mmCIF file with all atom_site columns, C-alpha atoms in Angstrom:
data_model
loop_
_atom_site.group_PDB
_atom_site.id
_atom_site.type_symbol
_atom_site.label_atom_id
_atom_site.label_alt_id
_atom_site.label_comp_id
_atom_site.label_asym_id
_atom_site.label_entity_id
_atom_site.label_seq_id
_atom_site.pdbx_PDB_ins_code
_atom_site.Cartn_x
_atom_site.Cartn_y
_atom_site.Cartn_z
_atom_site.occupancy
_atom_site.B_iso_or_equiv
_atom_site.pdbx_formal_charge
_atom_site.auth_seq_id
_atom_site.auth_comp_id
_atom_site.auth_asym_id
_atom_site.auth_atom_id
_atom_site.pdbx_PDB_model_num
ATOM 1   C CA . UNK A 1 1   ? -44.728 -60.435 -62.858  1.00 0.00 ? 133 UNK A CA 1
ATOM 2   C CA . UNK A 1 2   ? -44.452 -58.313 -66.157  1.00 0.00 ? 134 UNK A CA 1
ATOM 3   C CA . UNK A 1 3   ? -40.505 -58.373 -65.866  1.00 0.00 ? 135 UNK A CA 1
ATOM 4   C CA . UNK A 1 4   ? -40.665 -62.261 -65.818  1.00 0.00 ? 136 UNK A CA 1
ATOM 5   C CA . UNK A 1 5   ? -42.064 -62.246 -69.356  1.00 0.00 ? 137 UNK A CA 1
ATOM 6   C CA . UNK A 1 6   ? -38.707 -61.192 -70.632  1.00 0.00 ? 138 UNK A CA 1
ATOM 7   C CA . UNK A 1 7   ? -36.631 -63.585 -68.743  1.00 0.00 ? 139 UNK A CA 1
ATOM 8   C CA . UNK A 1 8   ? -35.869 -66.973 -70.292  1.00 0.00 ? 140 UNK A CA 1
ATOM 9   C CA . UNK A 1 9   ? -36.965 -70.033 -68.348  1.00 0.00 ? 141 UNK A CA 1
ATOM 10  C CA . UNK A 1 10  ? -33.605 -71.599 -68.918  1.00 0.00 ? 142 UNK A CA 1
ATOM 11  C CA . UNK A 1 11  ? -31.557 -68.589 -67.719  1.00 0.00 ? 143 UNK A CA 1
ATOM 12  C CA . UNK A 1 12  ? -29.226 -68.996 -64.820  1.00 0.00 ? 144 UNK A CA 1
ATOM 13  C CA . UNK A 1 13  ? -28.093 -66.705 -62.323  1.00 0.00 ? 145 UNK A CA 1
ATOM 14  C CA . UNK A 1 14  ? -24.913 -65.987 -63.937  1.00 0.00 ? 146 UNK A CA 1
ATOM 15  C CA . UNK A 1 15  ? -26.316 -65.603 -67.442  1.00 0.00 ? 147 UNK A CA 1
ATOM 16  C CA . UNK A 1 16  ? -26.589 -62.144 -69.017  1.00 0.00 ? 148 UNK A CA 1
ATOM 17  C CA . UNK A 1 17  ? -30.053 -60.981 -69.518  1.00 0.00 ? 149 UNK A CA 1
ATOM 18  C CA . UNK A 1 18  ? -31.017 -58.477 -72.364  1.00 0.00 ? 150 UNK A CA 1
ATOM 19  C CA . UNK A 1 19  ? -33.090 -55.614 -71.154  1.00 0.00 ? 151 UNK A CA 1
ATOM 20  C CA . UNK A 1 20  ? -36.296 -54.668 -72.803  1.00 0.00 ? 152 UNK A CA 1
ATOM 21  C CA . UNK A 1 21  ? -34.972 -51.148 -73.596  1.00 0.00 ? 153 UNK A CA 1
ATOM 22  C CA . UNK A 1 22  ? -31.767 -52.574 -75.181  1.00 0.00 ? 154 UNK A CA 1
ATOM 23  C CA . UNK A 1 23  ? -33.684 -55.088 -77.150  1.00 0.00 ? 155 UNK A CA 1
ATOM 24  C CA . UNK A 1 24  ? -36.036 -52.502 -78.553  1.00 0.00 ? 156 UNK A CA 1
ATOM 25  C CA . UNK A 1 25  ? -33.095 -50.151 -79.244  1.00 0.00 ? 157 UNK A CA 1
ATOM 26  C CA . UNK A 1 26  ? -31.267 -52.892 -81.263  1.00 0.00 ? 158 UNK A CA 1
ATOM 27  C CA . UNK A 1 27  ? -34.357 -53.701 -83.343  1.00 0.00 ? 159 UNK A CA 1
ATOM 28  C CA . UNK A 1 28  ? -35.064 -50.069 -84.021  1.00 0.00 ? 160 UNK A CA 1
ATOM 29  C CA . UNK A 1 29  ? -31.502 -49.397 -85.229  1.00 0.00 ? 161 UNK A CA 1
ATOM 30  C CA . UNK A 1 30  ? -31.580 -52.640 -87.266  1.00 0.00 ? 162 UNK A CA 1
ATOM 31  C CA . UNK A 1 31  ? -34.805 -51.603 -89.075  1.00 0.00 ? 163 UNK A CA 1
ATOM 32  C CA . UNK A 1 32  ? -33.383 -48.121 -89.770  1.00 0.00 ? 164 UNK A CA 1
ATOM 33  C CA . UNK A 1 33  ? -30.290 -49.648 -91.221  1.00 0.00 ? 165 UNK A CA 1
ATOM 34  C CA . UNK A 1 34  ? -32.496 -52.048 -93.371  1.00 0.00 ? 166 UNK A CA 1
ATOM 35  C CA . UNK A 1 35  ? -34.451 -49.166 -94.504  1.00 0.00 ? 167 UNK A CA 1
ATOM 36  C CA . UNK A 1 36  ? -31.257 -47.227 -95.458  1.00 0.00 ? 168 UNK A CA 1
ATOM 37  C CA . UNK A 1 37  ? -29.811 -50.272 -97.340  1.00 0.00 ? 169 UNK A CA 1
ATOM 38  C CA . UNK A 1 38  ? -33.030 -50.925 -99.176  1.00 0.00 ? 170 UNK A CA 1
ATOM 39  C CA . UNK A 1 39  ? -33.260 -47.111 -100.263 1.00 0.00 ? 171 UNK A CA 1
ATOM 40  C CA . UNK A 1 40  ? -29.661 -47.336 -101.550 1.00 0.00 ? 172 UNK A CA 1
ATOM 41  C CA . UNK A 1 41  ? -30.341 -50.652 -103.410 1.00 0.00 ? 173 UNK A CA 1
ATOM 42  C CA . UNK A 1 42  ? -33.515 -49.356 -105.039 1.00 0.00 ? 174 UNK A CA 1
ATOM 43  C CA . UNK A 1 43  ? -32.220 -46.099 -106.164 1.00 0.00 ? 175 UNK A CA 1
ATOM 44  C CA . UNK A 1 44  ? -32.357 -46.121 -110.012 1.00 0.00 ? 176 UNK A CA 1
ATOM 45  C CA . UNK A 1 45  ? -32.450 -49.879 -110.135 1.00 0.00 ? 177 UNK A CA 1
ATOM 46  C CA . UNK A 1 46  ? -35.097 -52.569 -111.034 1.00 0.00 ? 178 UNK A CA 1
ATOM 47  C CA . UNK A 1 47  ? -36.478 -54.466 -108.092 1.00 0.00 ? 179 UNK A CA 1
ATOM 48  C CA . UNK A 1 48  ? -39.357 -56.333 -106.853 1.00 0.00 ? 180 UNK A CA 1
ATOM 49  C CA . UNK A 1 49  ? -41.526 -55.385 -103.853 1.00 0.00 ? 181 UNK A CA 1
ATOM 50  C CA . UNK A 1 50  ? -41.016 -58.540 -102.095 1.00 0.00 ? 182 UNK A CA 1
ATOM 51  C CA . UNK A 1 51  ? -37.226 -58.303 -102.333 1.00 0.00 ? 183 UNK A CA 1
ATOM 52  C CA . UNK A 1 52  ? -37.258 -54.741 -101.022 1.00 0.00 ? 184 UNK A CA 1
ATOM 53  C CA . UNK A 1 53  ? -39.529 -55.671 -97.887  1.00 0.00 ? 185 UNK A CA 1
ATOM 54  C CA . UNK A 1 54  ? -37.362 -58.627 -97.277  1.00 0.00 ? 186 UNK A CA 1
ATOM 55  C CA . UNK A 1 55  ? -34.106 -56.695 -97.380  1.00 0.00 ? 187 UNK A CA 1
ATOM 56  C CA . UNK A 1 56  ? -35.498 -53.971 -95.132  1.00 0.00 ? 188 UNK A CA 1
ATOM 57  C CA . UNK A 1 57  ? -36.337 -56.579 -92.462  1.00 0.00 ? 189 UNK A CA 1
ATOM 58  C CA . UNK A 1 58  ? -33.371 -58.816 -92.791  1.00 0.00 ? 190 UNK A CA 1
ATOM 59  C CA . UNK A 1 59  ? -30.898 -56.867 -90.536  1.00 0.00 ? 191 UNK A CA 1
ATOM 60  C CA . UNK A 1 60  ? -33.539 -56.979 -87.795  1.00 0.00 ? 192 UNK A CA 1
ATOM 61  C CA . UNK A 1 61  ? -34.122 -60.575 -88.233  1.00 0.00 ? 193 UNK A CA 1
ATOM 62  C CA . UNK A 1 62  ? -30.406 -61.392 -88.032  1.00 0.00 ? 194 UNK A CA 1
ATOM 63  C CA . UNK A 1 63  ? -30.073 -59.063 -85.060  1.00 0.00 ? 195 UNK A CA 1
ATOM 64  C CA . UNK A 1 64  ? -32.688 -61.030 -83.136  1.00 0.00 ? 196 UNK A CA 1
ATOM 65  C CA . UNK A 1 65  ? -31.013 -64.318 -83.926  1.00 0.00 ? 197 UNK A CA 1
ATOM 66  C CA . UNK A 1 66  ? -27.692 -63.216 -82.737  1.00 0.00 ? 198 UNK A CA 1
ATOM 67  C CA . UNK A 1 67  ? -29.033 -61.607 -79.580  1.00 0.00 ? 199 UNK A CA 1
ATOM 68  C CA . UNK A 1 68  ? -30.680 -64.780 -78.648  1.00 0.00 ? 200 UNK A CA 1
ATOM 69  C CA . UNK A 1 69  ? -27.544 -67.012 -79.273  1.00 0.00 ? 201 UNK A CA 1
ATOM 70  C CA . UNK A 1 70  ? -25.126 -64.529 -77.735  1.00 0.00 ? 202 UNK A CA 1
ATOM 71  C CA . UNK A 1 71  ? -22.708 -66.528 -75.613  1.00 0.00 ? 203 UNK A CA 1
ATOM 72  C CA . UNK A 1 72  ? -24.320 -69.888 -76.269  1.00 0.00 ? 204 UNK A CA 1
ATOM 73  C CA . UNK A 1 73  ? -21.838 -71.817 -78.565  1.00 0.00 ? 205 UNK A CA 1
ATOM 74  C CA . UNK A 1 74  ? -24.101 -74.671 -79.132  1.00 0.00 ? 206 UNK A CA 1
ATOM 75  C CA . UNK A 1 75  ? -27.069 -72.451 -80.224  1.00 0.00 ? 207 UNK A CA 1
ATOM 76  C CA . UNK A 1 76  ? -24.657 -70.507 -82.431  1.00 0.00 ? 208 UNK A CA 1
ATOM 77  C CA . UNK A 1 77  ? -23.451 -73.640 -84.210  1.00 0.00 ? 209 UNK A CA 1
ATOM 78  C CA . UNK A 1 78  ? -27.123 -74.851 -84.715  1.00 0.00 ? 210 UNK A CA 1
ATOM 79  C CA . UNK A 1 79  ? -28.084 -71.394 -86.129  1.00 0.00 ? 211 UNK A CA 1
ATOM 80  C CA . UNK A 1 80  ? -25.044 -71.495 -88.546  1.00 0.00 ? 212 UNK A CA 1
ATOM 81  C CA . UNK A 1 81  ? -26.086 -74.989 -89.642  1.00 0.00 ? 213 UNK A CA 1
ATOM 82  C CA . UNK A 1 82  ? -29.586 -73.819 -90.286  1.00 0.00 ? 214 UNK A CA 1
ATOM 83  C CA . UNK A 1 83  ? -28.310 -70.802 -92.449  1.00 0.00 ? 215 UNK A CA 1
ATOM 84  C CA . UNK A 1 84  ? -26.195 -73.245 -94.371  1.00 0.00 ? 216 UNK A CA 1
ATOM 85  C CA . UNK A 1 85  ? -29.130 -75.418 -95.132  1.00 0.00 ? 217 UNK A CA 1
ATOM 86  C CA . UNK A 1 86  ? -31.498 -72.540 -96.399  1.00 0.00 ? 218 UNK A CA 1
ATOM 87  C CA . UNK A 1 87  ? -32.380 -73.057 -99.990  1.00 0.00 ? 219 UNK A CA 1
ATOM 88  C CA . UNK A 1 88  ? -33.846 -70.116 -101.954 1.00 0.00 ? 220 UNK A CA 1
ATOM 89  C CA . UNK A 1 89  ? -36.739 -71.477 -103.935 1.00 0.00 ? 221 UNK A CA 1
ATOM 90  C CA . UNK A 1 90  ? -37.298 -68.355 -105.971 1.00 0.00 ? 222 UNK A CA 1
ATOM 91  C CA . UNK A 1 91  ? -35.498 -67.466 -109.258 1.00 0.00 ? 223 UNK A CA 1
ATOM 92  C CA . UNK A 1 92  ? -31.637 -67.273 -108.878 1.00 0.00 ? 224 UNK A CA 1
ATOM 93  C CA . UNK A 1 93  ? -30.638 -63.708 -107.818 1.00 0.00 ? 225 UNK A CA 1
ATOM 94  C CA . UNK A 1 94  ? -28.040 -61.538 -109.486 1.00 0.00 ? 226 UNK A CA 1
ATOM 95  C CA . UNK A 1 95  ? -24.571 -60.779 -107.921 1.00 0.00 ? 227 UNK A CA 1
ATOM 96  C CA . UNK A 1 96  ? -25.777 -57.478 -106.842 1.00 0.00 ? 228 UNK A CA 1
ATOM 97  C CA . UNK A 1 97  ? -28.836 -58.847 -104.884 1.00 0.00 ? 229 UNK A CA 1
ATOM 98  C CA . UNK A 1 98  ? -26.662 -61.594 -103.238 1.00 0.00 ? 230 UNK A CA 1
ATOM 99  C CA . UNK A 1 99  ? -24.039 -58.843 -102.272 1.00 0.00 ? 231 UNK A CA 1
ATOM 100 C CA . UNK A 1 100 ? -26.867 -56.654 -100.848 1.00 0.00 ? 232 UNK A CA 1
ATOM 101 C CA . UNK A 1 101 ? -28.306 -59.627 -98.822  1.00 0.00 ? 233 UNK A CA 1
ATOM 102 C CA . UNK A 1 102 ? -24.894 -60.191 -97.288  1.00 0.00 ? 234 UNK A CA 1
ATOM 103 C CA . UNK A 1 103 ? -24.462 -56.602 -96.501  1.00 0.00 ? 235 UNK A CA 1
ATOM 104 C CA . UNK A 1 104 ? -27.810 -56.649 -94.675  1.00 0.00 ? 236 UNK A CA 1
ATOM 105 C CA . UNK A 1 105 ? -26.918 -59.713 -92.802  1.00 0.00 ? 237 UNK A CA 1
ATOM 106 C CA . UNK A 1 106 ? -23.462 -58.313 -91.701  1.00 0.00 ? 238 UNK A CA 1
ATOM 107 C CA . UNK A 1 107 ? -25.197 -55.087 -90.499  1.00 0.00 ? 239 UNK A CA 1
ATOM 108 C CA . UNK A 1 108 ? -27.661 -57.117 -88.481  1.00 0.00 ? 240 UNK A CA 1
ATOM 109 C CA . UNK A 1 109 ? -24.937 -59.362 -87.048  1.00 0.00 ? 241 UNK A CA 1
ATOM 110 C CA . UNK A 1 110 ? -22.949 -56.254 -85.805  1.00 0.00 ? 242 UNK A CA 1
ATOM 111 C CA . UNK A 1 111 ? -26.190 -54.807 -84.299  1.00 0.00 ? 243 UNK A CA 1
ATOM 112 C CA . UNK A 1 112 ? -27.018 -58.128 -82.503  1.00 0.00 ? 244 UNK A CA 1
ATOM 113 C CA . UNK A 1 113 ? -23.736 -58.300 -80.813  1.00 0.00 ? 245 UNK A CA 1
ATOM 114 C CA . UNK A 1 114 ? -24.448 -54.768 -79.322  1.00 0.00 ? 246 UNK A CA 1
ATOM 115 C CA . UNK A 1 115 ? -22.097 -52.697 -81.456  1.00 0.00 ? 247 UNK A CA 1
ATOM 116 C CA . UNK A 1 116 ? -24.817 -50.330 -82.681  1.00 0.00 ? 248 UNK A CA 1
ATOM 117 C CA . UNK A 1 117 ? -22.356 -47.559 -83.628  1.00 0.00 ? 249 UNK A CA 1
ATOM 118 C CA . UNK A 1 118 ? -20.215 -49.874 -85.657  1.00 0.00 ? 250 UNK A CA 1
ATOM 119 C CA . UNK A 1 119 ? -23.394 -51.275 -87.371  1.00 0.00 ? 251 UNK A CA 1
ATOM 120 C CA . UNK A 1 120 ? -24.533 -47.678 -88.355  1.00 0.00 ? 252 UNK A CA 1
ATOM 121 C CA . UNK A 1 121 ? -21.019 -46.731 -89.412  1.00 0.00 ? 253 UNK A CA 1
ATOM 122 C CA . UNK A 1 122 ? -20.587 -49.863 -91.507  1.00 0.00 ? 254 UNK A CA 1
ATOM 123 C CA . UNK A 1 123 ? -24.007 -49.431 -93.209  1.00 0.00 ? 255 UNK A CA 1
ATOM 124 C CA . UNK A 1 124 ? -23.250 -45.830 -94.032  1.00 0.00 ? 256 UNK A CA 1
ATOM 125 C CA . UNK A 1 125 ? -19.853 -46.540 -95.473  1.00 0.00 ? 257 UNK A CA 1
ATOM 126 C CA . UNK A 1 126 ? -21.077 -49.398 -97.672  1.00 0.00 ? 258 UNK A CA 1
ATOM 127 C CA . UNK A 1 127 ? -24.271 -47.703 -98.636  1.00 0.00 ? 259 UNK A CA 1
ATOM 128 C CA . UNK A 1 128 ? -22.204 -44.659 -99.704  1.00 0.00 ? 260 UNK A CA 1
ATOM 129 C CA . UNK A 1 129 ? -19.934 -47.049 -101.801 1.00 0.00 ? 261 UNK A CA 1
ATOM 130 C CA . UNK A 1 130 ? -22.848 -48.669 -103.376 1.00 0.00 ? 262 UNK A CA 1
ATOM 131 C CA . UNK A 1 131 ? -24.669 -45.336 -104.091 1.00 0.00 ? 263 UNK A CA 1
ATOM 132 C CA . UNK A 1 132 ? -21.603 -43.890 -105.729 1.00 0.00 ? 264 UNK A CA 1
ATOM 133 C CA . UNK A 1 133 ? -20.969 -46.939 -107.943 1.00 0.00 ? 265 UNK A CA 1
ATOM 134 C CA . UNK A 1 134 ? -24.600 -47.016 -109.024 1.00 0.00 ? 266 UNK A CA 1
ATOM 135 C CA . UNK A 1 135 ? -24.555 -43.323 -109.940 1.00 0.00 ? 267 UNK A CA 1
ATOM 136 C CA . UNK A 1 136 ? -21.323 -43.455 -111.827 1.00 0.00 ? 268 UNK A CA 1
ATOM 137 C CA . UNK A 1 137 ? -22.225 -46.519 -113.763 1.00 0.00 ? 269 UNK A CA 1
ATOM 138 C CA . UNK A 1 138 ? -19.191 -48.439 -112.487 1.00 0.00 ? 270 UNK A CA 1
ATOM 139 C CA . UNK A 1 139 ? -18.682 -51.644 -114.346 1.00 0.00 ? 271 UNK A CA 1
ATOM 140 C CA . UNK A 1 140 ? -21.112 -50.915 -117.277 1.00 0.00 ? 272 UNK A CA 1
ATOM 141 C CA . UNK A 1 141 ? -19.636 -51.669 -120.530 1.00 0.00 ? 273 UNK A CA 1
ATOM 142 C CA . UNK A 1 142 ? -19.533 -48.743 -123.029 1.00 0.00 ? 274 UNK A CA 1
ATOM 143 C CA . UNK A 1 143 ? -20.923 -50.971 -125.713 1.00 0.00 ? 275 UNK A CA 1
ATOM 144 C CA . UNK A 1 144 ? -23.715 -52.191 -123.671 1.00 0.00 ? 276 UNK A CA 1
ATOM 145 C CA . UNK A 1 145 ? -26.062 -49.538 -124.779 1.00 0.00 ? 277 UNK A CA 1
ATOM 146 C CA . UNK A 1 146 ? -25.593 -50.595 -128.422 1.00 0.00 ? 278 UNK A CA 1
ATOM 147 C CA . UNK A 1 147 ? -26.208 -54.266 -127.693 1.00 0.00 ? 279 UNK A CA 1
ATOM 148 C CA . UNK A 1 148 ? -29.612 -55.088 -129.197 1.00 0.00 ? 280 UNK A CA 1
ATOM 149 C CA . UNK A 1 149 ? -31.963 -58.064 -129.938 1.00 0.00 ? 281 UNK A CA 1
ATOM 150 C CA . UNK A 1 150 ? -32.914 -58.078 -133.615 1.00 0.00 ? 282 UNK A CA 1
ATOM 151 C CA . UNK A 1 151 ? -36.024 -59.985 -134.910 1.00 0.00 ? 283 UNK A CA 1
ATOM 152 C CA . UNK A 1 152 ? -36.639 -60.213 -138.594 1.00 0.00 ? 284 UNK A CA 1
ATOM 153 C CA . UNK A 1 153 ? -39.448 -62.099 -140.365 1.00 0.00 ? 285 UNK A CA 1
ATOM 154 C CA . UNK A 1 154 ? -38.512 -63.304 -143.941 1.00 0.00 ? 286 UNK A CA 1
ATOM 155 C CA . UNK A 1 155 ? -40.248 -65.253 -146.799 1.00 0.00 ? 287 UNK A CA 1
ATOM 156 C CA . UNK A 1 156 ? -39.232 -68.859 -147.124 1.00 0.00 ? 288 UNK A CA 1
ATOM 157 C CA . UNK A 1 157 ? -37.480 -68.243 -150.415 1.00 0.00 ? 289 UNK A CA 1
ATOM 158 C CA . UNK A 1 158 ? -35.051 -65.860 -148.952 1.00 0.00 ? 290 UNK A CA 1
ATOM 159 C CA . UNK A 1 159 ? -31.627 -67.339 -147.971 1.00 0.00 ? 291 UNK A CA 1
ATOM 160 C CA . UNK A 1 160 ? -31.144 -65.642 -144.610 1.00 0.00 ? 292 UNK A CA 1
ATOM 161 C CA . UNK A 1 161 ? -27.540 -67.023 -144.387 1.00 0.00 ? 293 UNK A CA 1
ATOM 162 C CA . UNK A 1 162 ? -26.321 -64.378 -147.008 1.00 0.00 ? 294 UNK A CA 1
ATOM 163 C CA . UNK A 1 163 ? -29.136 -62.062 -147.425 1.00 0.00 ? 295 UNK A CA 1
ATOM 164 C CA . UNK A 1 164 ? -28.201 -59.453 -144.877 1.00 0.00 ? 296 UNK A CA 1
ATOM 165 C CA . UNK A 1 165 ? -24.438 -59.890 -144.843 1.00 0.00 ? 297 UNK A CA 1
ATOM 166 C CA . UNK A 1 166 ? -23.636 -56.630 -146.469 1.00 0.00 ? 298 UNK A CA 1
ATOM 167 C CA . UNK A 1 167 ? -25.929 -54.704 -144.230 1.00 0.00 ? 299 UNK A CA 1
ATOM 168 C CA . UNK A 1 168 ? -24.727 -56.383 -141.045 1.00 0.00 ? 300 UNK A CA 1
ATOM 169 C CA . UNK A 1 169 ? -21.036 -55.481 -142.074 1.00 0.00 ? 301 UNK A CA 1
ATOM 170 C CA . UNK A 1 170 ? -22.026 -51.846 -142.838 1.00 0.00 ? 302 UNK A CA 1
ATOM 171 C CA . UNK A 1 171 ? -24.039 -51.156 -139.579 1.00 0.00 ? 303 UNK A CA 1
ATOM 172 C CA . UNK A 1 172 ? -22.960 -53.699 -136.977 1.00 0.00 ? 304 UNK A CA 1
ATOM 173 C CA . UNK A 1 173 ? -19.790 -54.475 -134.962 1.00 0.00 ? 305 UNK A CA 1
ATOM 174 C CA . UNK A 1 174 ? -21.026 -57.880 -134.225 1.00 0.00 ? 306 UNK A CA 1
ATOM 175 C CA . UNK A 1 175 ? -23.841 -60.306 -135.113 1.00 0.00 ? 307 UNK A CA 1
ATOM 176 C CA . UNK A 1 176 ? -24.954 -63.687 -133.863 1.00 0.00 ? 308 UNK A CA 1
ATOM 177 C CA . UNK A 1 177 ? -27.815 -65.890 -134.888 1.00 0.00 ? 309 UNK A CA 1
ATOM 178 C CA . UNK A 1 178 ? -29.529 -67.175 -131.743 1.00 0.00 ? 310 UNK A CA 1
ATOM 179 C CA . UNK A 1 179 ? -32.820 -68.533 -132.937 1.00 0.00 ? 311 UNK A CA 1
ATOM 180 C CA . UNK A 1 180 ? -34.454 -69.575 -136.250 1.00 0.00 ? 312 UNK A CA 1
ATOM 181 C CA . UNK A 1 181 ? -38.257 -70.360 -136.136 1.00 0.00 ? 313 UNK A CA 1
ATOM 182 C CA . UNK A 1 182 ? -40.742 -71.146 -138.990 1.00 0.00 ? 314 UNK A CA 1
ATOM 183 C CA . UNK A 1 183 ? -44.376 -69.861 -138.914 1.00 0.00 ? 315 UNK A CA 1
ATOM 184 C CA . UNK A 1 184 ? -47.526 -69.501 -141.022 1.00 0.00 ? 316 UNK A CA 1
ATOM 185 C CA . UNK A 1 185 ? -47.195 -73.290 -141.999 1.00 0.00 ? 317 UNK A CA 1
ATOM 186 C CA . UNK A 1 186 ? -43.504 -72.800 -143.098 1.00 0.00 ? 318 UNK A CA 1
ATOM 187 C CA . UNK A 1 187 ? -44.076 -69.913 -145.467 1.00 0.00 ? 319 UNK A CA 1
ATOM 188 C CA . UNK A 1 188 ? -42.200 -67.556 -143.175 1.00 0.00 ? 320 UNK A CA 1
ATOM 189 C CA . UNK A 1 189 ? -39.020 -67.660 -141.077 1.00 0.00 ? 321 UNK A CA 1
ATOM 190 C CA . UNK A 1 190 ? -38.538 -65.708 -137.851 1.00 0.00 ? 322 UNK A CA 1
ATOM 191 C CA . UNK A 1 191 ? -34.879 -64.929 -137.280 1.00 0.00 ? 323 UNK A CA 1
ATOM 192 C CA . UNK A 1 192 ? -33.508 -63.695 -133.954 1.00 0.00 ? 324 UNK A CA 1
ATOM 193 C CA . UNK A 1 193 ? -30.099 -62.089 -133.687 1.00 0.00 ? 325 UNK A CA 1
ATOM 194 C CA . UNK A 1 194 ? -27.869 -60.570 -130.978 1.00 0.00 ? 326 UNK A CA 1
ATOM 195 C CA . UNK A 1 195 ? -26.367 -57.576 -132.570 1.00 0.00 ? 327 UNK A CA 1
ATOM 196 C CA . UNK A 1 196 ? -24.019 -54.540 -131.430 1.00 0.00 ? 328 UNK A CA 1
ATOM 197 C CA . UNK A 1 197 ? -24.579 -51.430 -133.428 1.00 0.00 ? 329 UNK A CA 1
ATOM 198 C CA . UNK A 1 198 ? -21.797 -49.246 -134.661 1.00 0.00 ? 330 UNK A CA 1
ATOM 199 C CA . UNK A 1 199 ? -23.865 -46.118 -134.179 1.00 0.00 ? 331 UNK A CA 1
ATOM 200 C CA . UNK A 1 200 ? -27.225 -45.808 -132.418 1.00 0.00 ? 332 UNK A CA 1
ATOM 201 C CA . UNK A 1 201 ? -27.995 -42.974 -134.608 1.00 0.00 ? 333 UNK A CA 1
ATOM 202 C CA . UNK A 1 202 ? -28.012 -45.151 -137.734 1.00 0.00 ? 334 UNK A CA 1
ATOM 203 C CA . UNK A 1 203 ? -30.580 -47.602 -136.243 1.00 0.00 ? 335 UNK A CA 1
ATOM 204 C CA . UNK A 1 204 ? -33.660 -46.281 -138.276 1.00 0.00 ? 336 UNK A CA 1
ATOM 205 C CA . UNK A 1 205 ? -31.499 -46.369 -141.551 1.00 0.00 ? 337 UNK A CA 1
ATOM 206 C CA . UNK A 1 206 ? -30.446 -49.888 -140.696 1.00 0.00 ? 338 UNK A CA 1
ATOM 207 C CA . UNK A 1 207 ? -34.072 -50.998 -140.242 1.00 0.00 ? 339 UNK A CA 1
ATOM 208 C CA . UNK A 1 208 ? -35.238 -49.213 -143.350 1.00 0.00 ? 340 UNK A CA 1
ATOM 209 C CA . UNK A 1 209 ? -32.727 -51.096 -145.499 1.00 0.00 ? 341 UNK A CA 1
ATOM 210 C CA . UNK A 1 210 ? -33.671 -54.417 -143.755 1.00 0.00 ? 342 UNK A CA 1
ATOM 211 C CA . UNK A 1 211 ? -37.323 -53.772 -144.695 1.00 0.00 ? 343 UNK A CA 1
ATOM 212 C CA . UNK A 1 212 ? -36.252 -53.518 -148.371 1.00 0.00 ? 344 UNK A CA 1
ATOM 213 C CA . UNK A 1 213 ? -34.677 -56.916 -148.165 1.00 0.00 ? 345 UNK A CA 1
ATOM 214 C CA . UNK A 1 214 ? -37.287 -58.834 -146.286 1.00 0.00 ? 346 UNK A CA 1
ATOM 215 C CA . UNK A 1 215 ? -40.339 -57.636 -148.247 1.00 0.00 ? 347 UNK A CA 1
ATOM 216 C CA . UNK A 1 216 ? -41.525 -55.196 -145.599 1.00 0.00 ? 348 UNK A CA 1
ATOM 217 C CA . UNK A 1 217 ? -42.345 -57.994 -143.211 1.00 0.00 ? 349 UNK A CA 1
ATOM 218 C CA . UNK A 1 218 ? -42.122 -57.600 -139.450 1.00 0.00 ? 350 UNK A CA 1
ATOM 219 C CA . UNK A 1 219 ? -38.873 -56.366 -137.918 1.00 0.00 ? 351 UNK A CA 1
ATOM 220 C CA . UNK A 1 220 ? -38.329 -55.505 -134.239 1.00 0.00 ? 352 UNK A CA 1
ATOM 221 C CA . UNK A 1 221 ? -35.230 -54.414 -132.447 1.00 0.00 ? 353 UNK A CA 1
ATOM 222 C CA . UNK A 1 222 ? -35.051 -54.109 -128.735 1.00 0.00 ? 354 UNK A CA 1
ATOM 223 C CA . UNK A 1 223 ? -32.602 -53.890 -125.880 1.00 0.00 ? 355 UNK A CA 1
ATOM 224 C CA . UNK A 1 224 ? -30.739 -57.059 -125.165 1.00 0.00 ? 356 UNK A CA 1
ATOM 225 C CA . UNK A 1 225 ? -31.747 -58.331 -121.860 1.00 0.00 ? 357 UNK A CA 1
ATOM 226 C CA . UNK A 1 226 ? -29.155 -59.618 -119.555 1.00 0.00 ? 358 UNK A CA 1
ATOM 227 C CA . UNK A 1 227 ? -29.460 -63.275 -118.336 1.00 0.00 ? 359 UNK A CA 1
ATOM 228 C CA . UNK A 1 228 ? -30.643 -63.094 -114.772 1.00 0.00 ? 360 UNK A CA 1
ATOM 229 C CA . UNK A 1 229 ? -29.178 -66.521 -114.052 1.00 0.00 ? 361 UNK A CA 1
ATOM 230 C CA . UNK A 1 230 ? -25.628 -65.209 -114.680 1.00 0.00 ? 362 UNK A CA 1
ATOM 231 C CA . UNK A 1 231 ? -23.590 -63.411 -111.981 1.00 0.00 ? 363 UNK A CA 1
#
């Protein structure tokens, strides 16, 4: 009676039936693969708890789907269609997140087809590659650490178009005005720049000279955040 619980009601005599031990083995291996991929992804990276949990479970979920449709062309087409209609309703992910999701899905697909050794080997190889790329800072621009967002508050009688040109030329490689905003009933202007410093060691000197120009009003400089909507 207990064995009948794990037999599909639509199974035929010639259909291959997945045994409970094999089923559990595939799930356990998929969960271990998911945990490994999640650890590699989160190492020295910013992430959300929800994404980490989902990434850890994704190989097992894909593994289950593939095992259930194994050998059934119609069901496989239906599942593929369902995947193509999935729409993520959260904020758009980065290229790294999307790539890691595909990595987890590929590992789960291999495990679901029963090739557990290949699934583990594939995950180890790709995980090692991802780990090395993260540690070595592959793809990081050398000037990225000098890219800052500069915010300056100035009085309304100061012409911001030319007031800081000599300082920008002295301390910056590049400068771009991205926002101008009035405040305090128009008596102050708040300027936002995207700048690239020539030398990080001169940041304080640069800010001190800006303070002399803007009447010692508020100035802030922070790391320039990448746009998460861009790949």
